[in-house]
Every structure is written in structure tokens, then in C-alpha cells.
Short mmCIF file of C-alpha atoms in Angstrom, two decimals:
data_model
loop_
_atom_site.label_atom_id
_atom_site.label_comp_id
_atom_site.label_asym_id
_atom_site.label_seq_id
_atom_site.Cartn_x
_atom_site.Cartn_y
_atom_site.Cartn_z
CA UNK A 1398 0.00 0.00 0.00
CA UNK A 1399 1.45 3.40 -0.94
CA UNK A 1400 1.50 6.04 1.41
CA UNK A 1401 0.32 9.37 0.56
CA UNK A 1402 4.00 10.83 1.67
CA UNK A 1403 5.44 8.36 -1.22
CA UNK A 1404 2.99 9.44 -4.23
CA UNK A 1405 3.28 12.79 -3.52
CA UNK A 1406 7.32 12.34 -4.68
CA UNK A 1407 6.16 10.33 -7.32
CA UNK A 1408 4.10 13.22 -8.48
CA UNK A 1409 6.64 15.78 -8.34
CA UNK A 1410 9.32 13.70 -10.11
CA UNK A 1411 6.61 13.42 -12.91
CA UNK A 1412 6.42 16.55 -13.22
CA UNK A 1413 9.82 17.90 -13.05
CA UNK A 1414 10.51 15.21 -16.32
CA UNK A 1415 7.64 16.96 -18.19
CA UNK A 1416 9.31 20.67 -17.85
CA UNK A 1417 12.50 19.13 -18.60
CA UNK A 1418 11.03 17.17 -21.61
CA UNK A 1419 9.52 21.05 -23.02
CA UNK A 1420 13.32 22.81 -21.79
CA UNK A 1421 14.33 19.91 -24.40
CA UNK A 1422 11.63 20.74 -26.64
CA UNK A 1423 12.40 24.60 -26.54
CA UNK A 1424 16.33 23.51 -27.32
CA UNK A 1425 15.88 21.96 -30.42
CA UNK A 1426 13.36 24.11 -32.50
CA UNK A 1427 15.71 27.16 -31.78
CA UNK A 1428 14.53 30.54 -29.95
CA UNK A 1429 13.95 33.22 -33.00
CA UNK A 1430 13.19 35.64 -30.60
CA UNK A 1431 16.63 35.15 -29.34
CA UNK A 1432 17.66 35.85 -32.94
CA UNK A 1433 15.47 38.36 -33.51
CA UNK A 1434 17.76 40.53 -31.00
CA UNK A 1435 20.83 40.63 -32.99
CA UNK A 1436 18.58 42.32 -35.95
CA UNK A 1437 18.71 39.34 -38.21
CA UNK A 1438 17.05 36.41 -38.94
CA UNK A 1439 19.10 33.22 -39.62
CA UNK A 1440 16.53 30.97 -40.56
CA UNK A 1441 15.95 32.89 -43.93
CA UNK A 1442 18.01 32.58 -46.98
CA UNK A 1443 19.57 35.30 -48.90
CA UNK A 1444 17.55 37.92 -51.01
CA UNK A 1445 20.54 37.66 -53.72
CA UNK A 1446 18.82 35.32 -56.39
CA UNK A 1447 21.91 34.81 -59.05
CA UNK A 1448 21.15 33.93 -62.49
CA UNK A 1449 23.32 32.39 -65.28
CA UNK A 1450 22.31 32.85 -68.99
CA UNK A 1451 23.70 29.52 -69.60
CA UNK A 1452 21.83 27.25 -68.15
CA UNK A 1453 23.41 23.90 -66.96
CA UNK A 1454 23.88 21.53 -68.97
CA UNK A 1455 22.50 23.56 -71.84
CA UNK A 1456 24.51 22.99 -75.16
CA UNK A 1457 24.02 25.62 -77.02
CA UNK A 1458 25.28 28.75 -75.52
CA UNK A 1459 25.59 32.48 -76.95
CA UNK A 1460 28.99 33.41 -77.30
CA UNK A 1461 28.68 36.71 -77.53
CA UNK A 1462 25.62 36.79 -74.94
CA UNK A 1463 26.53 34.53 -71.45
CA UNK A 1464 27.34 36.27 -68.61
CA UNK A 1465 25.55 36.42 -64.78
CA UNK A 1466 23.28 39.16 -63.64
CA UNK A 1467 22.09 39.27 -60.25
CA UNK A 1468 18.87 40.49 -58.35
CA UNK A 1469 18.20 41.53 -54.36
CA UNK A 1470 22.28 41.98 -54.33
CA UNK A 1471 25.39 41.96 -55.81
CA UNK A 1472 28.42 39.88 -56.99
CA UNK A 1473 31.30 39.35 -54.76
CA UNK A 1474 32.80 36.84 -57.24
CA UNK A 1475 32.46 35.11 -60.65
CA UNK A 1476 35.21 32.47 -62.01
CA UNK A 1477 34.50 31.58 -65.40
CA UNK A 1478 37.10 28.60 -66.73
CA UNK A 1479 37.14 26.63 -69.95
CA UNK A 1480 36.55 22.93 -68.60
CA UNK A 1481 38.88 20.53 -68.34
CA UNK A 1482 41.92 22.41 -68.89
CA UNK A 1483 40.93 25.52 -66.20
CA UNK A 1484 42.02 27.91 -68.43
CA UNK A 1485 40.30 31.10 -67.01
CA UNK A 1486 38.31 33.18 -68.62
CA UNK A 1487 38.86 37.05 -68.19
CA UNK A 1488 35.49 38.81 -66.95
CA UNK A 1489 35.00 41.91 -65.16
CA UNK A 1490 31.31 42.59 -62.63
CA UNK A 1491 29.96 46.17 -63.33
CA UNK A 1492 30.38 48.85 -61.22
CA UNK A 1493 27.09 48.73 -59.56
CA UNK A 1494 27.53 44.96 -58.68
CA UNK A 1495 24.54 43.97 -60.63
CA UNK A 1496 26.28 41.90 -63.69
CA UNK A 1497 29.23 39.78 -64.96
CA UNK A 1498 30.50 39.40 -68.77
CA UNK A 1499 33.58 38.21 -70.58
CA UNK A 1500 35.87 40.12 -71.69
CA UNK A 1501 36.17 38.25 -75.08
CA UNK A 1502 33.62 36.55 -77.61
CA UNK A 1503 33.37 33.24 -75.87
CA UNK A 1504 34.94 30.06 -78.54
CA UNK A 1505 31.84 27.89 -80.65
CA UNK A 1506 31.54 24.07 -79.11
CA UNK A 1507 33.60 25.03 -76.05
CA UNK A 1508 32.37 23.46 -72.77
CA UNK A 1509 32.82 26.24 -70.20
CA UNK A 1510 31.98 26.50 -66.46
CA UNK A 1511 30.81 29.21 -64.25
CA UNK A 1512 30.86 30.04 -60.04
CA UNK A 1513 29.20 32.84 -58.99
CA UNK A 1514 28.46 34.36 -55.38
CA UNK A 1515 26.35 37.08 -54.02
CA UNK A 1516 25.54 38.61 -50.80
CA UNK A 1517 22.27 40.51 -50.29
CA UNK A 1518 21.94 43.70 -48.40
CA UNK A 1519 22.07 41.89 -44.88
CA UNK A 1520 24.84 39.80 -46.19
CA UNK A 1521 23.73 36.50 -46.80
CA UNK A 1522 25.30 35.31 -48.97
CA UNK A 1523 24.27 33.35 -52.57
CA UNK A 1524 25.86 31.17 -55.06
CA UNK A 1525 25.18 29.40 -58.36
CA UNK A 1526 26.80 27.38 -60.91
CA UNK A 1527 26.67 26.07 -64.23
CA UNK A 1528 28.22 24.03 -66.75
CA UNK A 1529 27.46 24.15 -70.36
CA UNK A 1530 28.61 24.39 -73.81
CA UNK A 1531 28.30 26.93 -76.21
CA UNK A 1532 27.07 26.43 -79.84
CA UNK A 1533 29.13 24.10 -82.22
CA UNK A 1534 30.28 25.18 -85.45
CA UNK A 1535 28.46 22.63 -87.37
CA UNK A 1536 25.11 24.44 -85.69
CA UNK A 1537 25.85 27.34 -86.31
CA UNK A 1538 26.55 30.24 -89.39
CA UNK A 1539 29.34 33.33 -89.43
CA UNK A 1540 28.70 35.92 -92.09
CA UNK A 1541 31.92 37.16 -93.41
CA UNK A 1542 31.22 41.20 -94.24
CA UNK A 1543 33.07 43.77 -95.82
CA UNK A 1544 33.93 46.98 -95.74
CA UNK A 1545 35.61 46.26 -91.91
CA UNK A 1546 34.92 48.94 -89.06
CA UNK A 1547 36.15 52.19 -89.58
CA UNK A 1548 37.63 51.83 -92.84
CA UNK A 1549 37.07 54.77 -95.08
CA UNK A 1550 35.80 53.59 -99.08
CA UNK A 1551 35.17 54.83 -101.89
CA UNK A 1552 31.41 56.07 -102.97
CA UNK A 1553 30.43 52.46 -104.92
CA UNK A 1554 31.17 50.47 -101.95
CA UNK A 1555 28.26 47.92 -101.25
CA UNK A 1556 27.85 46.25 -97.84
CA UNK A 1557 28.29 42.55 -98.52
CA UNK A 1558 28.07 39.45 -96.37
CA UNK A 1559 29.19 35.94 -96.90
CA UNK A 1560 27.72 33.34 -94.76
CA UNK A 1561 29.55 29.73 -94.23
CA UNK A 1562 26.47 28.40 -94.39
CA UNK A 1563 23.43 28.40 -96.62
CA UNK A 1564 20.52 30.22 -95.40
CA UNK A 1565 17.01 29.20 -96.00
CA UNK A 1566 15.56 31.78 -94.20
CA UNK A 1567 16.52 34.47 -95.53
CA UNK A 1568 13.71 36.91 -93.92
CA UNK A 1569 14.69 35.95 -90.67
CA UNK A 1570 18.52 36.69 -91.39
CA UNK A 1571 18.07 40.29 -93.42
CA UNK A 1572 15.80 41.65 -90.65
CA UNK A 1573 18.63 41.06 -88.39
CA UNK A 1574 20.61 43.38 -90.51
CA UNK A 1575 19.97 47.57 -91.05
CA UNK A 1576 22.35 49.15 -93.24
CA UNK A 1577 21.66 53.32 -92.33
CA UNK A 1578 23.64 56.34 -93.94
CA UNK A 1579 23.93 59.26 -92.32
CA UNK A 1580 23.42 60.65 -95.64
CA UNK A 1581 18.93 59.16 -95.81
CA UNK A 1582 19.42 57.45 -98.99
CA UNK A 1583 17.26 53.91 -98.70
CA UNK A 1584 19.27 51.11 -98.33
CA UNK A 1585 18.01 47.74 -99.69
CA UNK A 1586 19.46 44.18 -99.39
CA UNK A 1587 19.96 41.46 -102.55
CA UNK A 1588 20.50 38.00 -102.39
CA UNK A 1589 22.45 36.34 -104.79
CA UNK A 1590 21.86 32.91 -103.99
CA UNK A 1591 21.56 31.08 -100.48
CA UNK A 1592 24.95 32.38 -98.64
CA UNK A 1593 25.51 35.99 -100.11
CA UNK A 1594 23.51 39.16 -98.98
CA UNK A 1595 24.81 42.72 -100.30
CA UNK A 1596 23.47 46.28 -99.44
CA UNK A 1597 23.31 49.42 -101.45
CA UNK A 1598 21.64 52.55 -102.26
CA UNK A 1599 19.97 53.49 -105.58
CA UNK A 1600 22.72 55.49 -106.91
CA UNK A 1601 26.25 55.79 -105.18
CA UNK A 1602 26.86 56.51 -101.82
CA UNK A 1603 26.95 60.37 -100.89
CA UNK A 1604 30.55 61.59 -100.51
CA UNK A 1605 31.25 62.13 -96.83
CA UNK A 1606 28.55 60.25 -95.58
CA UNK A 1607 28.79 57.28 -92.47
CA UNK A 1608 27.23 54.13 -92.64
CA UNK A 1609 26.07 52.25 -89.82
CA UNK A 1610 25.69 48.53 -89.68
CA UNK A 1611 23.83 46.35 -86.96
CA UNK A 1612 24.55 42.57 -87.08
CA UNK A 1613 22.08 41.37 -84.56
CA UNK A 1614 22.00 37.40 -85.55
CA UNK A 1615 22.91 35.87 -82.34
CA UNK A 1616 20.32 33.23 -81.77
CA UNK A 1617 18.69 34.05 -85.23
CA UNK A 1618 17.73 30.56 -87.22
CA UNK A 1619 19.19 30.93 -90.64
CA UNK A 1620 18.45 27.16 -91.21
CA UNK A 1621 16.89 23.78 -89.70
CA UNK A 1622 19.73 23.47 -86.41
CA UNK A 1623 21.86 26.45 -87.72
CA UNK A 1624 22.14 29.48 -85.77
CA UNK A 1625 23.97 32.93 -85.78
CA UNK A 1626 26.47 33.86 -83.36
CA UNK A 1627 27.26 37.76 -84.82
CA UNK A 1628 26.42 40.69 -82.72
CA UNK A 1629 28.42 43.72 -83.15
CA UNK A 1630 28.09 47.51 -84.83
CA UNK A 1631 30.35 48.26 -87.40
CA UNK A 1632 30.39 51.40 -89.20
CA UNK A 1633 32.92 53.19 -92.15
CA UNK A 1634 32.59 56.30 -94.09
CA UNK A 1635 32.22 57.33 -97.57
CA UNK A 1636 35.56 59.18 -99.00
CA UNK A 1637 35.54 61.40 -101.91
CA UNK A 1638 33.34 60.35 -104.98
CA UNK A 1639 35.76 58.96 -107.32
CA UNK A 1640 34.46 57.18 -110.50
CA UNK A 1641 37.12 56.28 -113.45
CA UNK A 1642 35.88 55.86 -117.25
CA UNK A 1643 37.93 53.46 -119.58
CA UNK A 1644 37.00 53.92 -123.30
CA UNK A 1645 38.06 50.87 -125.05
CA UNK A 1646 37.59 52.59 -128.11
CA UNK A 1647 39.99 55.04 -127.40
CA UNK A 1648 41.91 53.13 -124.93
CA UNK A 1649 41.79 55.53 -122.50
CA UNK A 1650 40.61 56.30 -118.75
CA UNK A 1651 39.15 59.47 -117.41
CA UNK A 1652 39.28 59.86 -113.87
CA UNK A 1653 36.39 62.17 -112.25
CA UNK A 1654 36.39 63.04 -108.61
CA UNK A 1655 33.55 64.41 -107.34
CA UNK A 1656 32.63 65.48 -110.77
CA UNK A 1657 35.39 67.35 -112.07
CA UNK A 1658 38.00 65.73 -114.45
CA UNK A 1659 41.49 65.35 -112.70
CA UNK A 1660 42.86 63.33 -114.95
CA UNK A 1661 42.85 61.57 -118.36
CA UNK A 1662 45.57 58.12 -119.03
CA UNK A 1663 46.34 55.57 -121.66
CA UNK A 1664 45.15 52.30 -121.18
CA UNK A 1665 45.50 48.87 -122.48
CA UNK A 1666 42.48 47.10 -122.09
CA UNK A 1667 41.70 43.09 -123.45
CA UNK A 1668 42.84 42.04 -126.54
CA UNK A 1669 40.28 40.71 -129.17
CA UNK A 1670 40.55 37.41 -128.32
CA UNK A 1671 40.89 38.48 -124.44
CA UNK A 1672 38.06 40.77 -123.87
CA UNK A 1673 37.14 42.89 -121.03
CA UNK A 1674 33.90 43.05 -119.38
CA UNK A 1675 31.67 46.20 -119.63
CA UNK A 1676 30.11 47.77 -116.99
CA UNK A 1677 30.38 49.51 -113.47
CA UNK A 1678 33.00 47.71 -111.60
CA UNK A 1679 34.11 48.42 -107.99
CA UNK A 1680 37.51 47.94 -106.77
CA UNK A 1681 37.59 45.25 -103.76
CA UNK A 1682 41.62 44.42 -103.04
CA UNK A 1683 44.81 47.09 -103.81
CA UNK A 1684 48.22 45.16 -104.29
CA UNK A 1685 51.11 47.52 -104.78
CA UNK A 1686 52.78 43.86 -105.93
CA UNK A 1687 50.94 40.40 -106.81
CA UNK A 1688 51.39 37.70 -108.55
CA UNK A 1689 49.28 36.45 -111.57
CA UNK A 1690 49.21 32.85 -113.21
CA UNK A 1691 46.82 32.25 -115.75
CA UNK A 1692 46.50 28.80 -114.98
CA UNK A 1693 44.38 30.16 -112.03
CA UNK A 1694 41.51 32.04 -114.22
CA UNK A 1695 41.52 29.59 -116.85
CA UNK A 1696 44.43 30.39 -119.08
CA UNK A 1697 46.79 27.22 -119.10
CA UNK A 1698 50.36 28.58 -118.86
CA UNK A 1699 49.90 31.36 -121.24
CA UNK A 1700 51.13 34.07 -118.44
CA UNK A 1701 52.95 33.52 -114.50
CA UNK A 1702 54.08 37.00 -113.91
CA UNK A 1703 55.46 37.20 -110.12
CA UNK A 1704 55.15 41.05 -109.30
CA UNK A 1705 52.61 42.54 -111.11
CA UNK A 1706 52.47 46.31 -109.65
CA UNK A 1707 49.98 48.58 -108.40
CA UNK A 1708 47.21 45.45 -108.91
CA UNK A 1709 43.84 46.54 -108.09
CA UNK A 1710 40.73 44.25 -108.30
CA UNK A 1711 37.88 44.20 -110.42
CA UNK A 1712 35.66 40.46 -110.31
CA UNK A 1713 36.10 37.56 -108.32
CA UNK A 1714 37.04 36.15 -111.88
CA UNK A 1715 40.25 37.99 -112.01
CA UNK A 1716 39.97 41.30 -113.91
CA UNK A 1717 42.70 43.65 -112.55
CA UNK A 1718 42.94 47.12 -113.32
CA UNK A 1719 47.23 46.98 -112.94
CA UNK A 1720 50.34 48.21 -113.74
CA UNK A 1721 52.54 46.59 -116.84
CA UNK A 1722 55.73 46.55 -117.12
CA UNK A 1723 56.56 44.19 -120.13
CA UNK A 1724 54.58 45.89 -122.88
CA UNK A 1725 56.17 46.30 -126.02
CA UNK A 1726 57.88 49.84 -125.60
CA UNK A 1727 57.72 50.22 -129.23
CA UNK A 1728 55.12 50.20 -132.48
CA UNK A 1729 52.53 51.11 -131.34
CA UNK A 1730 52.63 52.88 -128.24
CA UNK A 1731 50.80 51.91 -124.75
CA UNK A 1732 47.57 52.83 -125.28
CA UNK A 1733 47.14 52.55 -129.00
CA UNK A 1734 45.29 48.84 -129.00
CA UNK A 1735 44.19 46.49 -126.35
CA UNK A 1736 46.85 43.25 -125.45
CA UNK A 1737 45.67 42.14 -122.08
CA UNK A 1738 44.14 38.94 -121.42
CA UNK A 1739 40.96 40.73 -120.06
CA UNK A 1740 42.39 43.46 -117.27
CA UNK A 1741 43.11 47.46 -117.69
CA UNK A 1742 46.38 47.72 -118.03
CA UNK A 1743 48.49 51.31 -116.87
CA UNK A 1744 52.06 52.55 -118.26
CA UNK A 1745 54.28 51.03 -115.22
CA UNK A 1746 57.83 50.06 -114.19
CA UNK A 1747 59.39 47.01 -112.83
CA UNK A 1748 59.45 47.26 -108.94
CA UNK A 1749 56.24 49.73 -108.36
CA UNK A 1750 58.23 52.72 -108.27
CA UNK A 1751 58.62 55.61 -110.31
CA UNK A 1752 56.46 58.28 -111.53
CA UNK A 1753 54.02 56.14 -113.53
CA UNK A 1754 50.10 56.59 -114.45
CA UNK A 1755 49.43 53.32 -112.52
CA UNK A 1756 51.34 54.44 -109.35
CA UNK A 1757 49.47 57.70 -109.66
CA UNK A 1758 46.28 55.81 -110.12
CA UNK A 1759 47.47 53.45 -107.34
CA UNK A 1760 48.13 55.94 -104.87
CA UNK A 1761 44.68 57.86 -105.50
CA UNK A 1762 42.70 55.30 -105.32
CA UNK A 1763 40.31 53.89 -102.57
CA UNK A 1764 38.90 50.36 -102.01
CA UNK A 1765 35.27 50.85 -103.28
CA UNK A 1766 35.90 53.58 -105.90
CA UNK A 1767 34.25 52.86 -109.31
CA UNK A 1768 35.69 52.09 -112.52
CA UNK A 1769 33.31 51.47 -115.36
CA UNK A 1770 34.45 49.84 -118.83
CA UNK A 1771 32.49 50.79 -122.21
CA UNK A 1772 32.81 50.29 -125.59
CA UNK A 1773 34.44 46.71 -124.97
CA UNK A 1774 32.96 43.55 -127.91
CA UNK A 1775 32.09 41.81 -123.90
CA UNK A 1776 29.17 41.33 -122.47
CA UNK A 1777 28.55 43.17 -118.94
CA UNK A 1778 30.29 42.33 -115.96
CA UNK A 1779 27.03 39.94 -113.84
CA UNK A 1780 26.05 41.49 -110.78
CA UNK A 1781 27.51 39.29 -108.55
CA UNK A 1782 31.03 38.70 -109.95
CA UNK A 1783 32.81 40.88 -107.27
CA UNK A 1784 31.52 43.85 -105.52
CA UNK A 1785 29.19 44.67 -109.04
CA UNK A 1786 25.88 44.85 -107.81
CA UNK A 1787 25.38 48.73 -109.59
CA UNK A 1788 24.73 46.76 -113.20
CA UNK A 1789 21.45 45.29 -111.85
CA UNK A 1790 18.35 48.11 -112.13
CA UNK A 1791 17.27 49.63 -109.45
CA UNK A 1792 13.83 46.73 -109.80
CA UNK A 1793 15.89 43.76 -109.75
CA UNK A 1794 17.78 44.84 -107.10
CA UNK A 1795 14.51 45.39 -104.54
CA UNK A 1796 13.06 42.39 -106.09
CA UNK A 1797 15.85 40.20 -104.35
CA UNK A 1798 15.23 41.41 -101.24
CA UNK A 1799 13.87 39.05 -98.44
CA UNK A 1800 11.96 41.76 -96.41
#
């Protein structure tokens, strides 16, 4: 029988392991009013929410557009390193904290990786990561585009693009190029077939005007799997107006700047079994020395000269308006009758020096100036054999545009 002294103990030892069971209790869940003294709350995560434009895993990366921005905070840190070999990647965070880019255009199929941190304005800190891989080659299209940025060309000078791929959707690739001139004339794009894209004006480019490019084709689909990876602004301006008139007839070339005659020159143009083409022809490459081997355009071994001078040229095909040096120096004289296996030939020495026409023309001349051919037994030079878009009307020229 239990006395009432002993259950009274029992009782009280009951009780005292209940208050120690809720002291337990109490221990375990934390105290956040304890926390809540110190002014912060540990139990919540950071505010910084980092995000990486690559996603992981992804394999098809921008590499012109991946970088980290972050929200609610800002970077402390971002290590960007090609993976595998580690090589790091230089980057710099902006000045308010808020992103991280490259320094470079990123490589096409490289596998990269990325560790970011953050710390929000209490700072708690954030992190993220990702590995990925940008887009291959094989998935992917460059266009190839001349003039280059801040060149200064001559007034014929057409924007032109060469892709490495063929395009199929050609709408979708032209709207993600404007050509503007400073000077309002309408620019308008032509295909000529499925990898080429020029722009030009109606009539020549004003003298003294800038043109403005915008390649924005990162991401754009120019086929089924085949993306563009350009973004950039390039820009160049328009020089004097300079447009040169060889008279086959006469054998002769008048040179007009900004239309006023500065000059007038004997030329040798094709002979009659060696024509040269008629028509407006701009002038892509200058050579002050290059070689020419007819085996190359279609000629067998009938010429190999090593150091043709002052070489400037006319088509893809390999009309040259050049210096010669080997002409027969006696009946008749240069400039009388036409020997050249298709070029313009100009009085010249051995060794591009000297006081010569062609030096002269050489050294007055700028990439994109225009030299037109008339009177020639040829047919016109076609529209898309070098930089010759000018002999297409105006109609057939807006007719192979995509938008």
C-alpha cells in the first residue's frame, strides 16, 4: 500500500521530467526571438537570387551573350574557366555589382563553367553554378562582311556578307541586318543565292557620308539546327566620290572626282581574243605587288608573272585594273590597241616605283571607288562577280530582297 508521503514524490518527479522534456523541446526548435535581438534572422536565406544565362547543362550557348546578372544583391565573385583544362576566362562585374560578362567573344563548341556568389543587403550570402557548352560550329553560321569597321571607301562600296552556311531563311537573317547612312538614302538588301547578302543605295553613296551597320544574328535561325552567333556595330565612311571611265575605243581612262576631271591616261584594255567586261565595276583588293598565273583564271600557262604592280581588283574572276611593265615599248605605243588577257592595263615600271600613271592611279585610289568599262565587244560584268551589284536596275535589285 502506498503512502500518501510516497505518491506525492512520485508526483513531483513526474512533473519535473515533463518541464525538462519542453526545456528539451524549446532547445531543439531554436529561440527566434533570441535571434530576432541581434537584428537578423538566420533561418531565412539570402535575397541575392543569381542567375546564369547559360543554363546547366545547356549545349548551345551564346557566345557573344553569357554572362551572370544578379537580383536583391550583388556579386562578390564570378570564375568563369574553360573545362577541363581551367584555363580562365577574363570577366570583369559592373560597377554597380549587378552583372558579370567576358571580356572576349566566348569560342563555338567550347564546354565552359561558371561560379558565382552574391551577398544581399544583410549579407547573406548566394551562389550558383553552371556548366554548359556553347554552340558548335556545325550548328551554327558566321557571315563574313566587308567593308571592316572604320575603314574609309570609296562612294560604290556595297555592304556585302558571306555566310559559311546556306541560309534558308533568308527573312529571318536580313531583318537582323539595317544598313543606315547618315546621308537618308534607302538602303536595300539582294541575295544572290543562299549564302551571299549585299546592301546598297539606288545610286552611289553620298561623298562624306557614315554608314552604320547592326549585325544582330545571335540566336537568329538561318536554317533547320543552324544558328547565328554575330552581334556587333560596325560602321565606315564614304571618302571622296571617285568614279574612273575606260574607253576601249579610245583606250583611254578618265578619272572624275567628285565630278570634275582630274585626270585623263592611256590604257591597255583586253585584246580581241581576251576581252574585257563592260560595266560599273568596284575595286575590292589594292596590291602595290601580286602575282598572276593564268592557270588560275583559266588560261593554261599562257602568263605567271610574279610582281605585277599597283594590282587593283575588279571580279572575283580575275579582272585587274594593274600596272605593266613588259609591254612592247615600241610600235605602237601603250595605249594605241588592247593586249591584255581581259584586265586594264596602266604605263608602269618594274618594282612599283617611279612616276608612272598606274602608281598615280594606285596611290589615289580607294577600295570601293568605281571604274566602269564601255565600248568593250564583252558582255557586262554579272552582278555578282565581285563587288558589281550597280549593273542590276534599281527593280531587280529590290526584287531580291527578303523583307
Amino acid at each position: 500500500m502506498t503512502t500518501p508521503d510516497i505518491a506525492a514524490r512520485r508526483t513531483m518527479v513526474a512533473c519535473a521530467a515533463l518541464v525538462v522534456g519542453a526545456l528539451t523541446l524549446t532547445a531543439c526548435g531554436g529561440s527566434a526571438s533570441a535571434d530576432s535581438k541581434n537584428g537578423k534572422d538566420s533561418a531565412k536565406t539570402s535575397t541575392a537570387k543569381i542567375a546564369i544565362s547559360a543554363e546547366d547543362g545547356s549545349t548551345d550557348a551564346s557566345i557573344n551573350a553569357t554572362g551572370v546578372k544578379v537580383s536583391g544583391g550583388k556579386l562578390t565573385g564570378v570564375k568563369m574557366t574553360v573545362a577541363g583544362s581551367g584555363q580562365a576566362v577574363p570577366g570583369a562585374i559592373s560597377a554597380d555589382g549587378g552583372s558579370w560578362k567576358p571580356k572576349q567573344q566566348l569560342e563555338r563548341g567550347t564546354k565552359y563553367e561558371i561560379a558565382a556568389t552574391a551577398k544581399d543587403a544583410d549579407g547573406r550570402t548566394a551562389a550558383a553554378n553552371s556548366i554548359f557548352s556553347t554552340v558548335t560550329t556545325a550548328n551554327s553560321f558566321i557571315g563574313t562582311y566587308t567593308p571592316d569597321n572604320g575603314a574609309t571607301v570609296g562612294a560604290g562600296m556595297p555592304v556585302s556578307f558571306t555566310f559559311d552556311k546556306s541560309i534558308t531563311d533568308k527573312k529571318a537573317v536580313q531583318s537582323h541586318i539595317t544598313v543606315d547612312s547618315s546621308s537618308g538614302q534607302q538602303v536595300v538588301g539582294h541575295w544572290f543565292g543562299d549564302q551571299r547578302l549585299d546592301f546598297r543605295p539606288q545610286e552611289y553613296w553620298k561623298a562624306g557620308s557614315k554608314v552604320t551597320m547592326r549585325i544582330d544574328l545571335d540566336g537568329v535561325q538561318g536554317a533547320k539546327g543552324v544558328y547565328g552567333v554575330q552581334k556587333k556595330t560596325v560602321s565606315f565612311t564614304v571618302g571622296r566620290s571617285q568614279v574612273s571611265t575606260v574607253d576601249v575605243n579610245t583606250q583611254t581612262m578618265t578619272v572624275v572626282r567628285d565630278g570634275r576631271t582630274i585626270k585623263s591616261v592611256p590604257i591597255s584594255a583586253g585584246s580581241p581574243d581576251h576581252t574585257t567586261y563592260n560595266g560599273q565595276m568596284v575595286i575590292s583588293e589594292k596590291f602595290t605587288q601580286t602575282r598572276m598565273n593564268g592557270s588560275t583564271v583559266g588560261y593554261g600557262g599562257e602568263y605567271d608573272i610574279p610582281d605585277v604592280p599597283h594590282a587593283m581588283r575588279l571580279t572575283q574572276s580575275g579582272t585587274f585594273i594593274h600596272g605593266n611593265y613588259w609591254y612592247n615599248k615600241g610600235n605602237p605605243p601603250f595605249g594605241r590597241q588592247g593586249t591584255s588577257h581581259g584586265c586594264v592595263g596602266l604605263a608602269d615600271v618594274q618594282g612599283a616605283q617611279g612616276a608612272t600613271s598606274a602608281k598615280w592611279f594606285f596611290d589615289n585610289t580607294l577600295v570601293g571607288d568605281v571604274v566602269i568599262v564601255k565600248n568593250s565587244p564583252d558582255k557586262t560584268v554579272a552582278p555578282d562577280n565581285g563587288l558589281n551589284g550597280w549593273n542590276m536596275a534599281w527593280s531587280a535589285w529590290t526584287a531580291g530582297s527578303a523583307v
